mmCIF file of C-alpha atoms in Angstrom:
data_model
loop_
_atom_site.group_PDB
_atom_site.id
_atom_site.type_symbol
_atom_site.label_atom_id
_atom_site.label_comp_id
_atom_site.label_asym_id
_atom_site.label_seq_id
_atom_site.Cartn_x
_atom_site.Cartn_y
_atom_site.Cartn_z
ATOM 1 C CA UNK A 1 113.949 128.094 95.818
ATOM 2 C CA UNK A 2 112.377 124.837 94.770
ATOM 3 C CA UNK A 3 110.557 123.050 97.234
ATOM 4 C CA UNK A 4 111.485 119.314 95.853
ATOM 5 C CA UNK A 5 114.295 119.166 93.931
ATOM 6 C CA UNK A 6 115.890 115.779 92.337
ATOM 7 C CA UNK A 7 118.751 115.624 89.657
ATOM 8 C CA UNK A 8 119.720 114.893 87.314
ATOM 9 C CA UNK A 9 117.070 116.082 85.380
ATOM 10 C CA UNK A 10 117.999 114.004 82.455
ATOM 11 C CA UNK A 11 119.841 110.065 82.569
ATOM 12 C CA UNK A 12 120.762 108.477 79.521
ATOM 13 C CA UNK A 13 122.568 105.006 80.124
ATOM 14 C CA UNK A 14 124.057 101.803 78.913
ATOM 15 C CA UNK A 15 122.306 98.425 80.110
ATOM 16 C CA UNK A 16 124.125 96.790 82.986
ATOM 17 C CA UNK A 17 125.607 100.602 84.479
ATOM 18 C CA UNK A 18 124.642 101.543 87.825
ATOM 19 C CA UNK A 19 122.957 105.063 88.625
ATOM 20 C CA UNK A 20 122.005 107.520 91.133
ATOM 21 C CA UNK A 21 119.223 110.214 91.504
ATOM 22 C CA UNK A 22 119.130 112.403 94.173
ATOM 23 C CA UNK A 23 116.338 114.427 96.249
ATOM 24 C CA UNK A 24 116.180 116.852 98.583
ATOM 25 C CA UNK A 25 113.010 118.745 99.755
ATOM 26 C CA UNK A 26 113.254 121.891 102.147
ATOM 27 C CA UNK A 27 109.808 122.601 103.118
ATOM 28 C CA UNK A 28 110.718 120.305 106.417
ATOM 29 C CA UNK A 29 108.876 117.614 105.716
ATOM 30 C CA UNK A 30 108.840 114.355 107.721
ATOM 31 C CA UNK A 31 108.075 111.891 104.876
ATOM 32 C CA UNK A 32 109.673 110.904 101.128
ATOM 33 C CA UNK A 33 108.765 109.261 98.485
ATOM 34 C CA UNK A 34 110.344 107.853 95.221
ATOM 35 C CA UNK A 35 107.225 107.408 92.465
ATOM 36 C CA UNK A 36 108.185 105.517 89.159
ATOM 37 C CA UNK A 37 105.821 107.078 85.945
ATOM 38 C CA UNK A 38 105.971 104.803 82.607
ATOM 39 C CA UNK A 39 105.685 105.797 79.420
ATOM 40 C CA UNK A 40 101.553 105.394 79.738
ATOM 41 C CA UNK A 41 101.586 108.138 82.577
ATOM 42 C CA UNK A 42 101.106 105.062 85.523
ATOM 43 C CA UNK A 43 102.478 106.655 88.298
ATOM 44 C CA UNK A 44 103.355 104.024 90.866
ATOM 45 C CA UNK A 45 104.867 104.347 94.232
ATOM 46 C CA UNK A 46 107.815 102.535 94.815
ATOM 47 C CA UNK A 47 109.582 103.364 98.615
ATOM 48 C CA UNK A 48 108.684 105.334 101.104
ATOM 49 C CA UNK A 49 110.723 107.103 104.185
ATOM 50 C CA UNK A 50 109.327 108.721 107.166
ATOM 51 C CA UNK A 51 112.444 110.742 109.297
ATOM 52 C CA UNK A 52 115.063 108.264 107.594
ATOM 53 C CA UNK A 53 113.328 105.130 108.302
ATOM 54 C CA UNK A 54 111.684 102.941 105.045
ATOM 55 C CA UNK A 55 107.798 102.302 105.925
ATOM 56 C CA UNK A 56 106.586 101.404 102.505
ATOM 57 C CA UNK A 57 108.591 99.377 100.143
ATOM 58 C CA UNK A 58 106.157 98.187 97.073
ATOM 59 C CA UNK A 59 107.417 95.207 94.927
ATOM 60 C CA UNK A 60 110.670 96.616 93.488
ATOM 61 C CA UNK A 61 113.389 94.328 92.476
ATOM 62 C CA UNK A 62 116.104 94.745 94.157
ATOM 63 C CA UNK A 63 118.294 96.734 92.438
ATOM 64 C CA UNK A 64 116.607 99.442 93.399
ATOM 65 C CA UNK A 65 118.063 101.071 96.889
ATOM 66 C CA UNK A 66 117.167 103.686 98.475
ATOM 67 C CA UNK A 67 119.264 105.990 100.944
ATOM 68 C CA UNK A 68 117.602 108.267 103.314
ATOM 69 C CA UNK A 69 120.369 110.221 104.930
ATOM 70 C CA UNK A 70 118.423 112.508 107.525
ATOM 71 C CA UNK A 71 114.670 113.728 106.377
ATOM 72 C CA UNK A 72 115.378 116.362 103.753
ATOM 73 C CA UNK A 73 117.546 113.905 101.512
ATOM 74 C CA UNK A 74 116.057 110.745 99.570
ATOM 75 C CA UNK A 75 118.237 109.138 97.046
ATOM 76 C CA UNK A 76 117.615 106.093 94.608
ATOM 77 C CA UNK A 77 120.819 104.363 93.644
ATOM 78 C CA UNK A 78 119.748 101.583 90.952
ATOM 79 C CA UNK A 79 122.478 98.652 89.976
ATOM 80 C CA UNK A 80 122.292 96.711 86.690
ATOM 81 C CA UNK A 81 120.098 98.946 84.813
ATOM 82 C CA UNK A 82 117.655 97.341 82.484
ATOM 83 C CA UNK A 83 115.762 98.249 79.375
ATOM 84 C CA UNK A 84 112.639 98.159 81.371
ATOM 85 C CA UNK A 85 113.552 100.668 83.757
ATOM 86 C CA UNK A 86 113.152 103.266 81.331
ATOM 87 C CA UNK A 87 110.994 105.904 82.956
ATOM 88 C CA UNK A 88 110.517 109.133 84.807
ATOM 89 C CA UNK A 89 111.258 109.195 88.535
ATOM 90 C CA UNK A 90 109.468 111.064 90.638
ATOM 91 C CA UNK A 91 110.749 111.960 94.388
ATOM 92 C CA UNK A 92 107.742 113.560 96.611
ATOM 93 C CA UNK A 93 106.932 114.528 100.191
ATOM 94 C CA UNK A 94 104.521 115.504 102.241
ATOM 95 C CA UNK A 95 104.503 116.486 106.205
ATOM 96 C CA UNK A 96 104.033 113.503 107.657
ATOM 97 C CA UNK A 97 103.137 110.869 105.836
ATOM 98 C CA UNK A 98 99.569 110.651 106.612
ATOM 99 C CA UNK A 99 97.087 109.232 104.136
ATOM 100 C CA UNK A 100 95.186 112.582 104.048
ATOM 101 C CA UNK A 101 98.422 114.694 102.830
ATOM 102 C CA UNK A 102 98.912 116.645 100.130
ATOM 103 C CA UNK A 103 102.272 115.600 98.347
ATOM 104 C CA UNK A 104 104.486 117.929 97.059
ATOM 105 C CA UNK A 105 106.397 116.258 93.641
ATOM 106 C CA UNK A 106 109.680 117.582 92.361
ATOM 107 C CA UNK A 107 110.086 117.492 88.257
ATOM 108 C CA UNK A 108 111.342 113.911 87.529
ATOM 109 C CA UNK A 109 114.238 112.437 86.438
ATOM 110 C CA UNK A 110 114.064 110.998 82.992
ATOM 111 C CA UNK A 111 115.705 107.371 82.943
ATOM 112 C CA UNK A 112 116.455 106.310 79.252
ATOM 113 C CA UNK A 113 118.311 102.720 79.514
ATOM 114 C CA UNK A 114 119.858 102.451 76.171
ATOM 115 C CA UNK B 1 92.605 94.493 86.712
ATOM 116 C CA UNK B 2 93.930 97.705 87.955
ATOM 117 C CA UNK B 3 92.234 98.981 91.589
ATOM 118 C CA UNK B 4 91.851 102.338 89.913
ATOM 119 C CA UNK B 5 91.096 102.641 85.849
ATOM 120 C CA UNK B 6 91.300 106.012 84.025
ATOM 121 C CA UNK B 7 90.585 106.744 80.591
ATOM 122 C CA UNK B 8 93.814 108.096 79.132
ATOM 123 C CA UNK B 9 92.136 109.854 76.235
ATOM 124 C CA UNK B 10 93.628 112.437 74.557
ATOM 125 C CA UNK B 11 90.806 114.526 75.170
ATOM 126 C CA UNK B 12 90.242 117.501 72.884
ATOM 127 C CA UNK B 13 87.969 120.395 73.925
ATOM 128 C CA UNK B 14 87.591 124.235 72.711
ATOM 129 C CA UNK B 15 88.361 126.775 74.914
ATOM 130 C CA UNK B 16 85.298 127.760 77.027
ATOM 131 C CA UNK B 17 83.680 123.791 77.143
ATOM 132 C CA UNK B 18 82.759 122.061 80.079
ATOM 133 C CA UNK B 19 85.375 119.164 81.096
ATOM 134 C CA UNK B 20 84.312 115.832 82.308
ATOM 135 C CA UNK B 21 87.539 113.566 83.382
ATOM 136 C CA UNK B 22 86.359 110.064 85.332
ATOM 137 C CA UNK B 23 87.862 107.504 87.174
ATOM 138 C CA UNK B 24 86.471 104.256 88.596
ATOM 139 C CA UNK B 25 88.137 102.371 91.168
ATOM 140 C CA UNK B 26 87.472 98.952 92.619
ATOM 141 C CA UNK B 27 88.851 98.718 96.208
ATOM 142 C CA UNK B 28 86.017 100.185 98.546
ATOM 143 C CA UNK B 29 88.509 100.982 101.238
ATOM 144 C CA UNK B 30 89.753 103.969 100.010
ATOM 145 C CA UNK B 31 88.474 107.098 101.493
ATOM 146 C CA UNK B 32 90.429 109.721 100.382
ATOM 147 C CA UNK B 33 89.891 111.044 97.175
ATOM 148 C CA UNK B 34 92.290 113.403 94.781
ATOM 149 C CA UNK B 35 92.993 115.473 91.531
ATOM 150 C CA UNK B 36 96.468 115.984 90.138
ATOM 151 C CA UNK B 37 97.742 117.819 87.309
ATOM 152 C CA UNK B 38 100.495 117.339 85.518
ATOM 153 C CA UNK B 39 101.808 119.686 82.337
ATOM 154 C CA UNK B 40 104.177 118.154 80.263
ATOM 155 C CA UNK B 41 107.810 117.650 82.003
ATOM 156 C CA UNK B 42 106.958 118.563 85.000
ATOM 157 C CA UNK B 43 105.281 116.751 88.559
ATOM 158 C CA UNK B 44 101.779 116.392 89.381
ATOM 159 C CA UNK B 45 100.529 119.009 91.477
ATOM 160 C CA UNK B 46 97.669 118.636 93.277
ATOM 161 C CA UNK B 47 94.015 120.447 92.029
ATOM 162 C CA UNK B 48 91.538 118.570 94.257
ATOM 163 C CA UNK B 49 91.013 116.839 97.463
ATOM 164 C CA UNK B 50 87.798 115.315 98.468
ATOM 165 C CA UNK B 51 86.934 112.945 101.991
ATOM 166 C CA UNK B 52 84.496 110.305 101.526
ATOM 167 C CA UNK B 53 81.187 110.942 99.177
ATOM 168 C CA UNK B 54 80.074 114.496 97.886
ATOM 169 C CA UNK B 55 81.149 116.993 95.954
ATOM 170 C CA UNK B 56 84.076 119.968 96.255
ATOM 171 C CA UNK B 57 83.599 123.625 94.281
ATOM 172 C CA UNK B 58 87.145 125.393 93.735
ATOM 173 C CA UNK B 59 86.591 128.360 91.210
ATOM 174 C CA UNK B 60 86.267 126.087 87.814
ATOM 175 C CA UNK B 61 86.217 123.210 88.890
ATOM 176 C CA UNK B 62 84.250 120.744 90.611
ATOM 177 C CA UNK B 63 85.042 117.065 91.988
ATOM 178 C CA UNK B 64 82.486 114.405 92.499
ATOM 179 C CA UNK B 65 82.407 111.269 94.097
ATOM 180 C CA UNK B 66 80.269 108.578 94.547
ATOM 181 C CA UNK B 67 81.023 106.174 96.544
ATOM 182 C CA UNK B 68 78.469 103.443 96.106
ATOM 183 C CA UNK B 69 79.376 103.401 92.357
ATOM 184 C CA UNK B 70 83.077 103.545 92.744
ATOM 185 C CA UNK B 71 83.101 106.700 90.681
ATOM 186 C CA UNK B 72 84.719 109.807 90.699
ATOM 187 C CA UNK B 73 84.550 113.247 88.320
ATOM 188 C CA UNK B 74 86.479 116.570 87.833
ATOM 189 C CA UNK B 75 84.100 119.223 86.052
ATOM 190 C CA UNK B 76 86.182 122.067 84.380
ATOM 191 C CA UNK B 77 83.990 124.953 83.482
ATOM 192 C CA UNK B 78 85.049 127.088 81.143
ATOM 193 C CA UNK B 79 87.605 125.374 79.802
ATOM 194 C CA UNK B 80 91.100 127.603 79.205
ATOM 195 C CA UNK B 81 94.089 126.879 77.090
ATOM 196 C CA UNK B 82 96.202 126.606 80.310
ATOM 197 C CA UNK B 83 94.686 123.301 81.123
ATOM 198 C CA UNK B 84 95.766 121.602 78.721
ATOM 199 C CA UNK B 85 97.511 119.118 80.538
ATOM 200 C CA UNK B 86 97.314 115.213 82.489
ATOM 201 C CA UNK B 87 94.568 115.259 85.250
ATOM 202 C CA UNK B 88 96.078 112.547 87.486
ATOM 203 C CA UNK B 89 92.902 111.022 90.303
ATOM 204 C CA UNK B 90 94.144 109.376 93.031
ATOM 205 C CA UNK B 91 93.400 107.788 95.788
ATOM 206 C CA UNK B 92 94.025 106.254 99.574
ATOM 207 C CA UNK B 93 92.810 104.251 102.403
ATOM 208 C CA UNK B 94 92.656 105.999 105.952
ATOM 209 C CA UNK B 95 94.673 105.368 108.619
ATOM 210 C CA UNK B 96 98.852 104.017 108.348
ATOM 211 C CA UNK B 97 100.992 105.643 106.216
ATOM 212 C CA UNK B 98 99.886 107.190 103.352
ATOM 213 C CA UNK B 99 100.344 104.516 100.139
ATOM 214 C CA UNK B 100 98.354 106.841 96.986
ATOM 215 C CA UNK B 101 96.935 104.830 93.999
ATOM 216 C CA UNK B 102 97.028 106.759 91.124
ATOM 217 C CA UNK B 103 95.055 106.208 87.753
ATOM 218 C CA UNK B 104 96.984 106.295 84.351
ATOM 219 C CA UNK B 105 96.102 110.136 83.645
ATOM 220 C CA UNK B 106 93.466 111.416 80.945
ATOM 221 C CA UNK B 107 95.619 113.645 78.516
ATOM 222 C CA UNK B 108 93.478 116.897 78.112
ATOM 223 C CA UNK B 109 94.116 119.437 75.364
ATOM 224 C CA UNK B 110 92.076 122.749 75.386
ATOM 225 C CA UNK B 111 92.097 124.341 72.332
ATOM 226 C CA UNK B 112 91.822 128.501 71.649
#
């Protein structure tokens, strides 16, 4: 009965492969996040969807894509993995995106680019 | 320079001490003010939300800020084993979409 939910929990991967994570959140939330955490805690947000459509998009390279296919689902599909990519991935939401909102994080997804 | 700077510690404490955890931030827009935890493997929930200047009493703890000195605390009183953890602060501008700056986390470790 977890309110955000992402998997796989765990990702261990060859440099060059390409990867998904996926998210879904069932407390009906409007807005979705993807957060990248490095290995000194920085938690940084990368994209940002509100009912399926992006409205923040921070300077990620390209590789990274995100998929929003209706409100409860979020996924990050990332192509030509990198050693630098190496991190925890956090998916969050929150009711409706406004600056004042709580956000509601699911457990990560450990990223080890090998 | 990052907007908000956090000291990452580790921080060790005995169980029953009084907690200090500060951030200082550098972009005078933000309004919104925040406390997350974080145990190991596991997201940051949130512990604290505070609106502008003042201060916000919930059981143990206690959040400050100050806005003319960029500076924000998290008091823990009493200090318990089970907060051993990552306080996260965090912050955001009003108005548009929400867009949270987090600090790099202070590593706390309560000891019985």
């Amino acid at each position: 009965d977890t309110a955000v939910s992402q998997t796989p929990k765990y990702l261990v991967t060859q440099m060059g492969n390409d990867k998904s994570i996926k998210c879904e959140q069932n407390l009906g939330h409007d807005t979705m996040y993807w957060y990248k955490q490095d290995s000194k805690k920085f938690l940084k947000i990368m994209f940002s969807y509100n009912n399926k459509e992006l409205i923040i998009n921070e300077t990620v390279p390209n590789r990274f894509s995100p998929k929003s296919p209706d409100k409860a689902h979020l996924n990050l599909h990332i192509n030509s993995l990198e050693l630098g990519d190496s991190a925890v991935y956090f998916c969050a939401s929150s009711p409706h995106g406004a600056t004042n909102e709580k956000l509601f994080f699911g457990s990560g997804t450990q990223l080890s680019v090998l | 320079q990052k907007e908000v700077e956090q000291d990452p510690g580790p921080l060790s404490v005995p169980e029953g001490a009084i907690v200090s955890l500060n951030c200082t931030y550098s972009n005078s827009a933000f309004q919104y003010f925040m406390w997350y935890r974080q145990y190991s493997r596991k997201g940051p929930e949130l512990l604290m939300y505070t609106y502008s200047s003042g201060n916000k009493e919930d059981g143990r703890f206690t959040a400050q800020v100050d806005k003319s000195s960029k500076y924000i605390s998290l008091f823990i009183r009493d200090s318990q084993p089970s907060d051993s953890a990552t306080y996260l602060c965090a912050m955001s501008t009003s108005g548009g979409y929400q867009k949270v700056t987090f600090g790099t986390g202070t590593k706390l470790q309560v000891i019985p």
